[in-house]
mmCIF file of C-alpha atoms in Angstrom:
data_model
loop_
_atom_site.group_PDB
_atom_site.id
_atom_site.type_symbol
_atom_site.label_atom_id
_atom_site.label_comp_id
_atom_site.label_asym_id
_atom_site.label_seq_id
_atom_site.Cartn_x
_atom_site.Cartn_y
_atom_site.Cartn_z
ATOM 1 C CA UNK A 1 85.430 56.472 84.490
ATOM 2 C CA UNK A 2 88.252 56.535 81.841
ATOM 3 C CA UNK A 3 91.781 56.056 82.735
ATOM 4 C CA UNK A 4 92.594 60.306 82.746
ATOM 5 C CA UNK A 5 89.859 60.466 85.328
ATOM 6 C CA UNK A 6 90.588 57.600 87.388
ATOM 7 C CA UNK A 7 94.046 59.150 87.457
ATOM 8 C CA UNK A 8 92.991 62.745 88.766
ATOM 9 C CA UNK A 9 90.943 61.178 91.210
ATOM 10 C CA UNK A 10 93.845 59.360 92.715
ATOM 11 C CA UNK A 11 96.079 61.709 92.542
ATOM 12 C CA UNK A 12 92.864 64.634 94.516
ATOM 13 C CA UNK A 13 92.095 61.702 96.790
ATOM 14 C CA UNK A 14 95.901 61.608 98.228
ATOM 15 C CA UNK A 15 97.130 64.985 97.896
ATOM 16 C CA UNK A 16 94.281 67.465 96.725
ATOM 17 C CA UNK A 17 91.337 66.603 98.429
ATOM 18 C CA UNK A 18 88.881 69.751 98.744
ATOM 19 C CA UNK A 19 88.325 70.791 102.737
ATOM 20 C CA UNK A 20 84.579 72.465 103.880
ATOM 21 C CA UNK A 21 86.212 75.786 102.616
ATOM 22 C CA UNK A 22 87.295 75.339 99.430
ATOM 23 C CA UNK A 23 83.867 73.382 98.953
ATOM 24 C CA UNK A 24 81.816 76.552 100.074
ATOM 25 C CA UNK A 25 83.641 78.349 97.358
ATOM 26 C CA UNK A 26 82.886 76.688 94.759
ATOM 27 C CA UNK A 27 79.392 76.621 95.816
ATOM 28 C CA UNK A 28 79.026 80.131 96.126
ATOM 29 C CA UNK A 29 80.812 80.499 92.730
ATOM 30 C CA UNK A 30 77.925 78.464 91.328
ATOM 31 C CA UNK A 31 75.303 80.094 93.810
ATOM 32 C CA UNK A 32 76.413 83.553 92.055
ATOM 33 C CA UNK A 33 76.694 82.331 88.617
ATOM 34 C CA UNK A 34 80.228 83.381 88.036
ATOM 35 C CA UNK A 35 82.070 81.482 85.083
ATOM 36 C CA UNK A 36 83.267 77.665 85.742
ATOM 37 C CA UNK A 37 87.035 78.406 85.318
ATOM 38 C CA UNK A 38 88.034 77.912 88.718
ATOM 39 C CA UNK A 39 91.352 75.384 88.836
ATOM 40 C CA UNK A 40 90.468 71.941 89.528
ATOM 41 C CA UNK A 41 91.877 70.584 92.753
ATOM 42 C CA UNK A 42 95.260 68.836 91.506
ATOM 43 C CA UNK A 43 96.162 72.231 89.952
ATOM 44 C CA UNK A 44 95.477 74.121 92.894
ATOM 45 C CA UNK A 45 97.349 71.849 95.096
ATOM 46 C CA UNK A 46 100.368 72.196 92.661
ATOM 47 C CA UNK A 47 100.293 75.897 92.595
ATOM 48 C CA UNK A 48 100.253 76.122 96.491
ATOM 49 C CA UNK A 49 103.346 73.545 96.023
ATOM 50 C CA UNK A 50 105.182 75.478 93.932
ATOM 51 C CA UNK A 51 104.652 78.883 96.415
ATOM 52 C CA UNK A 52 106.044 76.649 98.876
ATOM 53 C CA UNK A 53 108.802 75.226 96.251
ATOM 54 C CA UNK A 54 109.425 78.493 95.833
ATOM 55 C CA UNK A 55 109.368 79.949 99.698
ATOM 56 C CA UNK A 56 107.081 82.842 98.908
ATOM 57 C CA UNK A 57 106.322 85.515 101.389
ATOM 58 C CA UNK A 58 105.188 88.087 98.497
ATOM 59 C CA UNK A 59 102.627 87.027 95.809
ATOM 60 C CA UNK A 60 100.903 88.564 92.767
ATOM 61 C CA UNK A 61 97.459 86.467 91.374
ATOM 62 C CA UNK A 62 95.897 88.472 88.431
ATOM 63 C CA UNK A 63 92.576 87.361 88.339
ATOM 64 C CA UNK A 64 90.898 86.347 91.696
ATOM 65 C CA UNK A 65 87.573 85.265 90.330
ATOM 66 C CA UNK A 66 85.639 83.766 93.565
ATOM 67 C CA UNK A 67 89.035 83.385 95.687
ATOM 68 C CA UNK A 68 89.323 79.704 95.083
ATOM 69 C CA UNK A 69 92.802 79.655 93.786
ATOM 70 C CA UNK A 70 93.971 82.471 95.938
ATOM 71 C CA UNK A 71 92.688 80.350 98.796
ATOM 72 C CA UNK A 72 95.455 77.791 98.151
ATOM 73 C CA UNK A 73 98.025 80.505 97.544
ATOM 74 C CA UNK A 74 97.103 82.142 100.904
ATOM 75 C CA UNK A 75 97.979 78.966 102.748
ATOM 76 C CA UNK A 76 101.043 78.909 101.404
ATOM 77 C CA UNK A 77 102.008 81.764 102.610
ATOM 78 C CA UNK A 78 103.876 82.104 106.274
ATOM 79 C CA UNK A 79 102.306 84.151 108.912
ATOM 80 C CA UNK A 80 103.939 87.500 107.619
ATOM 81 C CA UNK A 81 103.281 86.550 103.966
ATOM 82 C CA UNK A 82 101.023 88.592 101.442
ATOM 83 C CA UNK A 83 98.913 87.456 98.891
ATOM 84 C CA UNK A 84 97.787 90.534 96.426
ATOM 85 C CA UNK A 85 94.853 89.430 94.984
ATOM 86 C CA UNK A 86 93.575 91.420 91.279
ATOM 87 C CA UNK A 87 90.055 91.324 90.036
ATOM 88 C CA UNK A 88 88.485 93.622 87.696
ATOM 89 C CA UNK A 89 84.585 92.840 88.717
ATOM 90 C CA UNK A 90 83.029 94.239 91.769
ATOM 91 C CA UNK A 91 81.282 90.847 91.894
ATOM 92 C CA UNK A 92 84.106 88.874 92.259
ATOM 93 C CA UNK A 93 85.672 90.814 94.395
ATOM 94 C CA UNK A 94 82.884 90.817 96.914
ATOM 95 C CA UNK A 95 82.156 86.875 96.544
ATOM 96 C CA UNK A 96 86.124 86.407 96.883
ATOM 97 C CA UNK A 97 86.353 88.719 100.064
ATOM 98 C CA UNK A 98 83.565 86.355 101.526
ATOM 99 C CA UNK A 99 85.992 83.282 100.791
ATOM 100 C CA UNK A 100 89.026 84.497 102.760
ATOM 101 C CA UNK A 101 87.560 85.690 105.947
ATOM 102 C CA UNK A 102 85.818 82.141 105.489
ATOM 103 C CA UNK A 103 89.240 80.776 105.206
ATOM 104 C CA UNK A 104 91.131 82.806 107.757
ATOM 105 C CA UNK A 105 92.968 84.721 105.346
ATOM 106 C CA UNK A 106 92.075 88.035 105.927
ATOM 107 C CA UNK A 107 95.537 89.068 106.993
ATOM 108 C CA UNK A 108 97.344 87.751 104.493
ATOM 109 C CA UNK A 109 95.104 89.022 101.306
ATOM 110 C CA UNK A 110 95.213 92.231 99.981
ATOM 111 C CA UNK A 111 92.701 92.686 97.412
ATOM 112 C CA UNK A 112 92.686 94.957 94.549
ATOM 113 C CA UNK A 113 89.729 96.079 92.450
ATOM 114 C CA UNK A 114 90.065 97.389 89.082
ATOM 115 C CA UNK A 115 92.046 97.118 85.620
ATOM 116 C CA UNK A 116 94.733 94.410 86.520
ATOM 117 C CA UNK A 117 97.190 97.080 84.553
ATOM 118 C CA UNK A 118 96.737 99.981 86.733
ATOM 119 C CA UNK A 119 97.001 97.703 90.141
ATOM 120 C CA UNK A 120 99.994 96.259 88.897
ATOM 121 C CA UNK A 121 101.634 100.014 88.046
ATOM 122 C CA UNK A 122 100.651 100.730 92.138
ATOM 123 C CA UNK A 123 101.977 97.207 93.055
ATOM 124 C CA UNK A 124 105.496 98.201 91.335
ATOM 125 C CA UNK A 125 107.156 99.854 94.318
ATOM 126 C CA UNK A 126 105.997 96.831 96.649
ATOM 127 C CA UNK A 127 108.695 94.455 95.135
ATOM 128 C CA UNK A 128 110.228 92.888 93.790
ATOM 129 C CA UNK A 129 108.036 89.302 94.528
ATOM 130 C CA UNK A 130 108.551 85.704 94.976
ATOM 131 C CA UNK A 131 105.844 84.416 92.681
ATOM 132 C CA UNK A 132 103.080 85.599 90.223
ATOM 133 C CA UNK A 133 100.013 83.657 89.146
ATOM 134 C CA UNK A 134 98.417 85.013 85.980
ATOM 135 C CA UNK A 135 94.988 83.789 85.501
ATOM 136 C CA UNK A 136 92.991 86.499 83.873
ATOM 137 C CA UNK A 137 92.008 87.603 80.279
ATOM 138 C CA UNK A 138 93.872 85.666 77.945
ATOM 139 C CA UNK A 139 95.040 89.149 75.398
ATOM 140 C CA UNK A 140 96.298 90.791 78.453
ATOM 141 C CA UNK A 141 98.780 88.264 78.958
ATOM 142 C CA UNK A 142 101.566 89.285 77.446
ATOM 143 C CA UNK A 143 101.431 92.536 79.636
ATOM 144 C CA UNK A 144 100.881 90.620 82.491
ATOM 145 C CA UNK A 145 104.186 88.422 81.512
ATOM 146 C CA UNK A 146 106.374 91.817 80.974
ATOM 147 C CA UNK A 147 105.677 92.904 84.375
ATOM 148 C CA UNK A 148 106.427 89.682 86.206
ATOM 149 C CA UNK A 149 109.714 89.941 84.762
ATOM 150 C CA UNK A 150 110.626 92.956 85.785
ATOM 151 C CA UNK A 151 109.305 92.353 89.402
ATOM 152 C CA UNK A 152 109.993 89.318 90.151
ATOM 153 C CA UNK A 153 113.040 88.388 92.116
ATOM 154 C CA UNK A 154 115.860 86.020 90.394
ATOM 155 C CA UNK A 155 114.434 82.622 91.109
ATOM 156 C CA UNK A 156 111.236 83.894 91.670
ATOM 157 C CA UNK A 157 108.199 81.931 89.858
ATOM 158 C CA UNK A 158 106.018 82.721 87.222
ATOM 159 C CA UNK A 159 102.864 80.366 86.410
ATOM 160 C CA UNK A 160 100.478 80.919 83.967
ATOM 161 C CA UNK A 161 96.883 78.911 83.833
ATOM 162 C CA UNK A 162 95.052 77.710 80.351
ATOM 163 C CA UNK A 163 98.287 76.823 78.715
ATOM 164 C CA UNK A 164 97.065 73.917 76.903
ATOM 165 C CA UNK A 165 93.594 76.261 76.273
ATOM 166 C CA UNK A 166 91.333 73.230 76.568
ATOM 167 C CA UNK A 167 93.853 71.794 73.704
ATOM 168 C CA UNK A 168 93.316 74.405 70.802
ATOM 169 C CA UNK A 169 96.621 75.317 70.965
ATOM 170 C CA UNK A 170 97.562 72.168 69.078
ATOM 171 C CA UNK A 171 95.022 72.845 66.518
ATOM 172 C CA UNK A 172 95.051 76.812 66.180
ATOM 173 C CA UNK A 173 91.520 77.116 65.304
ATOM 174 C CA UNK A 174 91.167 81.031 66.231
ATOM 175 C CA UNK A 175 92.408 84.203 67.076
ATOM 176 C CA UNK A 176 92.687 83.318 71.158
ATOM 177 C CA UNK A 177 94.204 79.779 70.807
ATOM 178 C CA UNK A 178 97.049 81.423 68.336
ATOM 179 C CA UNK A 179 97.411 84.431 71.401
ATOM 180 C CA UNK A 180 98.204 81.766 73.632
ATOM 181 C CA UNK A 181 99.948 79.320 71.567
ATOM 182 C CA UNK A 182 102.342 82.764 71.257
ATOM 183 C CA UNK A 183 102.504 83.664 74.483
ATOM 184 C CA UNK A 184 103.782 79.650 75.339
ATOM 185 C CA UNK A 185 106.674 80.358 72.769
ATOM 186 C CA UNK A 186 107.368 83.063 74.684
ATOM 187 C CA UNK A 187 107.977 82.037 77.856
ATOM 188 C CA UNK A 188 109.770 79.182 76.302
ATOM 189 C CA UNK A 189 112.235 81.157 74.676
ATOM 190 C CA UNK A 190 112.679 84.197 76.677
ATOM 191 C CA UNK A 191 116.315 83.900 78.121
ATOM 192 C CA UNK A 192 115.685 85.179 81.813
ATOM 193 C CA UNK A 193 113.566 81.954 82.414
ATOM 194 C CA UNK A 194 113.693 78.261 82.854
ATOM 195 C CA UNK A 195 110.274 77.286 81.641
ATOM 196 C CA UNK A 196 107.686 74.080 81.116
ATOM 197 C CA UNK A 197 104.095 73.492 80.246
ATOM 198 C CA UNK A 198 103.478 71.052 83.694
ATOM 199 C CA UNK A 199 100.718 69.271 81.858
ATOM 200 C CA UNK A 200 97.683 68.469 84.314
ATOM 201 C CA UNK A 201 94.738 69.805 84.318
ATOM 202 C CA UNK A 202 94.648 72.695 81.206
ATOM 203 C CA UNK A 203 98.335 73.024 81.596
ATOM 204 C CA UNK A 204 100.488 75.320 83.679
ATOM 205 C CA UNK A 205 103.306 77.529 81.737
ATOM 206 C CA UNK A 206 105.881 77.765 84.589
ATOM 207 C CA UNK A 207 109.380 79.890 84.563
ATOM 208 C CA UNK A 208 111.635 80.355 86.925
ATOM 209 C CA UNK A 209 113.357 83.652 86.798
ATOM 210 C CA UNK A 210 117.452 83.110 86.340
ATOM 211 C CA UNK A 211 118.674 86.749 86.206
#
């Protein structure tokens, strides 16, 4: 094990370790053969932080894949909270329902099938929110970032997953790595945040909204 490893390790064995549930979904994400792009463990226990950081009752997640992150969202949330949940694949969706009434979250997740886009348009009048997660189709991002901003409340969070894109954004080396290497200069100079690439896993872009 190199020294990296040894270090995530620690750091899942004290403060991320993976219960029965969030075990199960990962099995059944494998089990369905759904793409390995989950978050690992540290990264999902540092988004859940930073919902509680942040004292969400209202969150947006674009991209729910098998419900894995939105798992650790959903118990961030207080009794009354809502998690809106977007996936575009019927698959998904199904697999990801599974996962919260497995976790108990059935009353806090409202999930939406379809074009993230359109669900976002219907999610407009709901806000404004305390935090959005946008894990989904890398192009789509910069959409994704234009409507967090205008519904999200001031000091509000927004984090974004892949930053680092498995470190081509260092080296450019296509089309996709440039799209996000663009979108991180945007959150990093776009005045109504206070951002940071929080660099574990494949790096988080975070910003916190300041007017």
């Amino acid at each position: 094990m190199d020294d990296k490893s040894a270090r995530e390790a620690y750091v899942n064995d004290l403060f991320a370790q993976e219960d029965e549930v969030l075990a199960w979904i990962q099995a059944e994400t494998r089990r369905h053969d759904m793409p390995r792009i989950s978050l690992s463990p540290q990264e999902g226990r540092m988004l859940q932080w930073l919902a509680q950081l942040a004292g969400a009752r209202k969150i947006v997640e674009i991209g729910t894949l098998a419900g894995y992150s939105g798992t650790w969202l959903g118990r961030a949330l207080p009794p009354d909270g809502v998690l809106h949940t977007l996936e575009v694949s019927s698959l998904h969706a199904r697999v990801a329902r599974a996962s919260f009434a497995r976790a108990g979250l059935g009353d806090r997740v409202r999930l939406h099938e379809g074009p993230a886009l359109q669900s976002l348009q219907k999610l407009s009048a709901q806000g404004p929110f305390d935090l959005v997660f946008i894990d989904a189709d890398k192009e789509g991002y910069p959409d994704y970032l234009a409507w967090s901003l205008d519904n999200l409340r001031v000091g509000g969070v927004i984090a974004t997953h892949n930053a680092f894109r498995g470190g081509r954004v260092l080296a450019l080396g296509s089309e996709g790595d440039e799209g996000m290497h663009r979108f991180n200069r945007s959150m990093a100079e776009e005045p109504r945040l206070s951002s940071t690439i929080i660099a574990i896993g494949d790096g988080m872009a975070v910003g916190i909204k300041l007017r």
